[in-house]
Amino acid sequence: MKKIFSSGAIALALTLAFSGCSAPDSSTDTPSGQTLRVGLEGTFAPYGYHDASDQLVGFEVEIAKQIAKDLDVEPEFIETKWDSLIAGLDSDRYDIVINNINPTPERQAKYDFTDPYAISRAQILVRKDSGITKLEDLDGKKCGQTPSSDFGQTAAKAGATLLPTQGFSESAQLVINGQADCTVNDVVTASHYLKNANSDQLTSVTISDAEPVINAIMLPKNHEELKKKLNASIEKGLADGSYKSIFEKYIGEDISPQK
């Protein structure tokens, strides 16, 4: 399937516009009838995951579908493991990534981001008898983490030894089994897990002094027209309450950015 936009098509359209000519009727010049390729893990509840009937669901999946509808395109979800997810933008596997991505300065140097669509907070998932009550307590502890994730870096900076995993569910299982002391993630993921996991051994600890976790859509640099349309759709979804409804459906609370 074709991309919505290409940098060459945009440059051609601008050149023709300034020369007084009209752009040719090319499928890459307009999103109408085309596909928005969306990169995500597909194993990260409640963001994007497969339900009991193997349908891809989650609040980021619904947001991506709403954005595609606003852009008059069809969403194509491309599931990729976290460690190679962001790199998929470099190899043109998809147009955007929506997967609990925090626009850190390091990422902003290489990629572009939309306005935030959600705000969350960091939490530590531990066994109830762990004695861990704050971030500083992770010093010398073993944390099950995806090493390249933001939360993996948070745990490492606190002095934890990282036990590499492929995702949150595996990390949580290491804590249950006693192979890890903790795993760090956000309140959305931790709360969803505690609500649905068949285990009463775990609890969560809020990192009170941690920066809020911003969720934004990642896209390649110099795709300004696409970014403009994405931001317009996000603004619409936040303003009309549709994102609020999606968040409450999957999380039980509204994590919309406060205006």
GROMACS .gro file of N, CA and C in nm, residues 119-197:
model
  237
  119ILE      N    1  -0.162   1.227   2.881
  119ILE     CA    2  -0.062   1.253   2.984
  119ILE      C    3  -0.080   1.150   3.095
  120SER      N    4   0.031   1.088   3.137
  120SER     CA    5   0.022   0.988   3.244
  120SER      C    6   0.133   1.013   3.345
  121ARG      N    7   0.150   0.919   3.439
  121ARG     CA    8   0.251   0.929   3.545
  121ARG      C    9   0.324   0.796   3.559
  122ALA      N   10   0.446   0.801   3.607
  122ALA     CA   11   0.526   0.680   3.622
  122ALA      C   12   0.492   0.607   3.751
  123GLN      N   13   0.496   0.474   3.747
  123GLN     CA   14   0.474   0.391   3.865
  123GLN      C   15   0.570   0.273   3.866
  124ILE      N   16   0.591   0.219   3.986
  124ILE     CA   17   0.674   0.100   4.004
  124ILE      C   18   0.583  -0.015   4.044
  125LEU      N   19   0.590  -0.125   3.971
  125LEU     CA   20   0.514  -0.245   4.007
  125LEU      C   21   0.604  -0.337   4.087
  126VAL      N   22   0.559  -0.375   4.207
  126VAL     CA   23   0.640  -0.453   4.299
  126VAL      C   24   0.554  -0.558   4.370
  127ARG      N   25   0.619  -0.654   4.435
  127ARG     CA   26   0.547  -0.743   4.524
  127ARG      C   27   0.512  -0.667   4.652
  128LYS      N   28   0.403  -0.705   4.715
  128LYS     CA   29   0.354  -0.632   4.832
  128LYS      C   30   0.452  -0.633   4.948
  129ASP      N   31   0.541  -0.732   4.952
  129ASP     CA   32   0.636  -0.741   5.063
  129ASP      C   33   0.774  -0.689   5.024
  130SER      N   34   0.783  -0.609   4.915
  130SER     CA   35   0.913  -0.570   4.861
  130SER      C   36   0.986  -0.467   4.947
  131GLY      N   37   0.914  -0.383   5.018
  131GLY     CA   38   0.976  -0.274   5.093
  131GLY      C   39   1.011  -0.154   5.005
  132ILE      N   40   0.981  -0.163   4.876
  132ILE     CA   41   1.008  -0.052   4.785
  132ILE      C   42   0.894   0.048   4.793
  133THR      N   43   0.926   0.172   4.829
  133THR     CA   44   0.822   0.274   4.844
  133THR      C   45   0.850   0.402   4.765
  134LYS      N   46   0.971   0.409   4.705
  134LYS     CA   47   1.007   0.528   4.627
  134LYS      C   48   1.114   0.491   4.526
  135LEU      N   49   1.140   0.583   4.433
  135LEU     CA   50   1.234   0.556   4.325
  135LEU      C   51   1.373   0.524   4.376
  136GLU      N   52   1.417   0.592   4.481
  136GLU     CA   53   1.553   0.570   4.534
  136GLU      C   54   1.573   0.428   4.583
  137ASP      N   55   1.463   0.360   4.618
  137ASP     CA   56   1.473   0.222   4.668
  137ASP      C   57   1.512   0.123   4.559
  138LEU      N   58   1.514   0.166   4.434
  138LEU     CA   59   1.550   0.075   4.324
  138LEU      C   60   1.701   0.054   4.315
  139ASP      N   61   1.777   0.136   4.383
  139ASP     CA   62   1.923   0.122   4.381
  139ASP      C   63   1.964  -0.017   4.428
  140GLY      N   64   2.033  -0.090   4.340
  140GLY     CA   65   2.077  -0.225   4.373
  140GLY      C   66   1.973  -0.333   4.349
  141LYS      N   67   1.853  -0.296   4.309
  141LYS     CA   68   1.747  -0.394   4.282
  141LYS      C   69   1.750  -0.441   4.136
  142LYS      N   70   1.682  -0.551   4.110
  142LYS     CA   71   1.669  -0.605   3.974
  142LYS      C   72   1.531  -0.564   3.918
  143CYS      N   73   1.533  -0.496   3.804
  143CYS     CA   74   1.408  -0.454   3.741
  143CYS      C   75   1.393  -0.519   3.604
  144GLY      N   76   1.280  -0.583   3.583
  144GLY     CA   77   1.249  -0.636   3.451
  144GLY      C   78   1.203  -0.522   3.361
  145GLN      N   79   1.278  -0.495   3.254
  145GLN     CA   80   1.248  -0.380   3.168
  145GLN      C   81   1.287  -0.406   3.023
  146THR      N   82   1.217  -0.340   2.932
  146THR     CA   83   1.267  -0.327   2.796
  146THR      C   84   1.379  -0.223   2.803
  147PRO      N   85   1.504  -0.260   2.782
  147PRO     CA   86   1.618  -0.171   2.813
  147PRO      C   87   1.612  -0.035   2.743
  148SER      N   88   1.564  -0.032   2.618
  148SER     CA   89   1.567   0.093   2.542
  148SER      C   90   1.447   0.183   2.571
  149SER      N   91   1.355   0.138   2.656
  149SER     CA   92   1.237   0.218   2.685
  149SER      C   93   1.270   0.331   2.782
  150ASP      N   94   1.182   0.432   2.786
  150ASP     CA   95   1.200   0.543   2.880
  150ASP      C   96   1.205   0.493   3.023
  151PHE      N   97   1.116   0.397   3.055
  151PHE     CA   98   1.109   0.349   3.193
  151PHE      C   99   1.227   0.261   3.229
  152GLY      N  100   1.282   0.192   3.130
  152GLY     CA  101   1.404   0.117   3.153
  152GLY      C  102   1.518   0.210   3.191
  153GLN      N  103   1.525   0.324   3.123
  153GLN     CA  104   1.628   0.422   3.155
  153GLN      C  105   1.604   0.485   3.292
  154THR      N  106   1.477   0.505   3.328
  154THR     CA  107   1.445   0.559   3.461
  154THR      C  108   1.496   0.465   3.571
  155ALA      N  109   1.469   0.335   3.552
  155ALA     CA  110   1.514   0.237   3.651
  155ALA      C  111   1.666   0.230   3.657
  156ALA      N  112   1.731   0.233   3.541
  156ALA     CA  113   1.877   0.226   3.537
  156ALA      C  114   1.940   0.346   3.605
  157LYS      N  115   1.887   0.466   3.581
  157LYS     CA  116   1.941   0.587   3.643
  157LYS      C  117   1.924   0.586   3.795
  158ALA      N  118   1.822   0.511   3.842
  158ALA     CA  119   1.800   0.500   3.985
  158ALA      C  120   1.892   0.396   4.049
  159GLY      N  121   1.973   0.328   3.967
  159GLY     CA  122   2.069   0.232   4.019
  159GLY      C  123   2.027   0.087   4.010
  160ALA      N  124   1.915   0.060   3.940
  160ALA     CA  125   1.868  -0.078   3.926
  160ALA      C  126   1.947  -0.152   3.819
  161THR      N  127   1.958  -0.282   3.837
  161THR     CA  128   2.012  -0.370   3.733
  161THR      C  129   1.896  -0.416   3.647
  162LEU      N  130   1.906  -0.398   3.515
  162LEU     CA  131   1.796  -0.431   3.426
  162LEU      C  132   1.803  -0.576   3.381
  163LEU      N  133   1.691  -0.644   3.392
  163LEU     CA  134   1.675  -0.777   3.335
  163LEU      C  135   1.596  -0.758   3.206
  164PRO      N  136   1.659  -0.773   3.089
  164PRO     CA  137   1.593  -0.740   2.963
  164PRO      C  138   1.472  -0.828   2.934
  165THR      N  139   1.363  -0.765   2.891
  165THR     CA  140   1.240  -0.835   2.852
  165THR      C  141   1.189  -0.778   2.721
  166GLN      N  142   1.089  -0.845   2.666
  166GLN     CA  143   1.028  -0.800   2.541
  166GLN      C  144   0.907  -0.710   2.562
  167GLY      N  145   0.865  -0.692   2.688
  167GLY     CA  146   0.749  -0.608   2.712
  167GLY      C  147   0.704  -0.613   2.857
  168PHE      N  148   0.599  -0.537   2.887
  168PHE     CA  149   0.554  -0.522   3.026
  168PHE      C  150   0.504  -0.652   3.086
  169SER      N  151   0.428  -0.728   3.012
  169SER     CA  152   0.372  -0.853   3.066
  169SER      C  153   0.482  -0.948   3.112
  170GLU      N  154   0.587  -0.958   3.032
  170GLU     CA  155   0.701  -1.043   3.069
  170GLU      C  156   0.771  -0.986   3.192
  171SER      N  157   0.783  -0.853   3.197
  171SER     CA  158   0.847  -0.789   3.313
  171SER      C  159   0.768  -0.816   3.440
  172ALA      N  160   0.635  -0.801   3.432
  172ALA     CA  161   0.550  -0.825   3.548
  172ALA      C  162   0.559  -0.970   3.595
  173GLN      N  163   0.569  -1.062   3.501
  173GLN     CA  164   0.578  -1.203   3.537
  173GLN      C  165   0.708  -1.233   3.611
  174LEU      N  166   0.816  -1.165   3.573
  174LEU     CA  167   0.942  -1.182   3.645
  174LEU      C  168   0.929  -1.136   3.791
  175VAL      N  169   0.851  -1.029   3.812
  175VAL     CA  170   0.828  -0.981   3.949
  175VAL      C  171   0.746  -1.082   4.027
  176ILE      N  172   0.642  -1.136   3.966
  176ILE     CA  173   0.558  -1.238   4.031
  176ILE      C  174   0.642  -1.360   4.069
  177ASN      N  175   0.730  -1.401   3.976
  177ASN     CA  176   0.811  -1.521   3.998
  177ASN      C  177   0.924  -1.498   4.098
  178GLY      N  178   0.949  -1.372   4.134
  178GLY     CA  179   1.059  -1.343   4.224
  178GLY      C  180   1.193  -1.330   4.155
  179GLN      N  181   1.194  -1.334   4.021
  179GLN     CA  182   1.318  -1.318   3.947
  179GLN      C  183   1.361  -1.171   3.937
  180ALA      N  184   1.264  -1.082   3.950
  180ALA     CA  185   1.290  -0.938   3.951
  180ALA      C  186   1.223  -0.877   4.072
  181ASP      N  187   1.279  -0.767   4.120
  181ASP     CA  188   1.221  -0.697   4.234
  181ASP      C  189   1.112  -0.600   4.191
  182CYS      N  190   1.117  -0.556   4.067
  182CYS     CA  191   1.028  -0.449   4.025
  182CYS      C  192   1.025  -0.437   3.874
  183THR      N  193   0.931  -0.357   3.826
  183THR     CA  194   0.932  -0.307   3.689
  183THR      C  195   0.869  -0.169   3.692
  184VAL      N  196   0.925  -0.078   3.615
  184VAL     CA  197   0.876   0.059   3.609
  184VAL      C  198   0.798   0.079   3.479
  185ASN      N  199   0.682   0.139   3.490
  185ASN     CA  200   0.603   0.173   3.373
  185ASN      C  201   0.514   0.292   3.408
  186ASP      N  202   0.403   0.309   3.339
  186ASP     CA  203   0.317   0.422   3.373
  186ASP      C  204   0.192   0.373   3.444
  187VAL      N  205   0.118   0.468   3.501
  187VAL     CA  206   0.001   0.435   3.582
  187VAL      C  207  -0.106   0.365   3.500
  188VAL      N  208  -0.117   0.399   3.373
  188VAL     CA  209  -0.217   0.336   3.286
  188VAL      C  210  -0.190   0.186   3.274
  189THR      N  211  -0.066   0.154   3.240
  189THR     CA  212  -0.028   0.013   3.222
  189THR      C  213  -0.036  -0.064   3.352
  190ALA      N  214   0.018  -0.007   3.460
  190ALA     CA  215   0.019  -0.074   3.590
  190ALA      C  216  -0.123  -0.098   3.642
  191SER      N  217  -0.207   0.005   3.632
  191SER     CA  218  -0.345  -0.008   3.682
  191SER      C  219  -0.422  -0.111   3.603
  192HIS      N  220  -0.406  -0.111   3.472
  192HIS     CA  221  -0.475  -0.209   3.388
  192HIS      C  222  -0.429  -0.350   3.423
  193TYR      N  223  -0.300  -0.367   3.444
  193TYR     CA  224  -0.248  -0.500   3.477
  193TYR      C  225  -0.301  -0.548   3.611
  194LEU      N  226  -0.295  -0.462   3.713
  194LEU     CA  227  -0.341  -0.502   3.846
  194LEU      C  228  -0.490  -0.534   3.846
  195LYS      N  229  -0.565  -0.467   3.761
  195LYS     CA  230  -0.709  -0.489   3.754
  195LYS      C  231  -0.741  -0.623   3.688
  196ASN      N  232  -0.658  -0.664   3.592
  196ASN     CA  233  -0.691  -0.781   3.511
  196ASN      C  234  -0.604  -0.904   3.538
  197ALA      N  235  -0.491  -0.886   3.608
  197ALA     CA  236  -0.403  -1.000   3.634
  197ALA      C  237  -0.461  -1.092   3.741
   0.00000   0.00000   0.00000
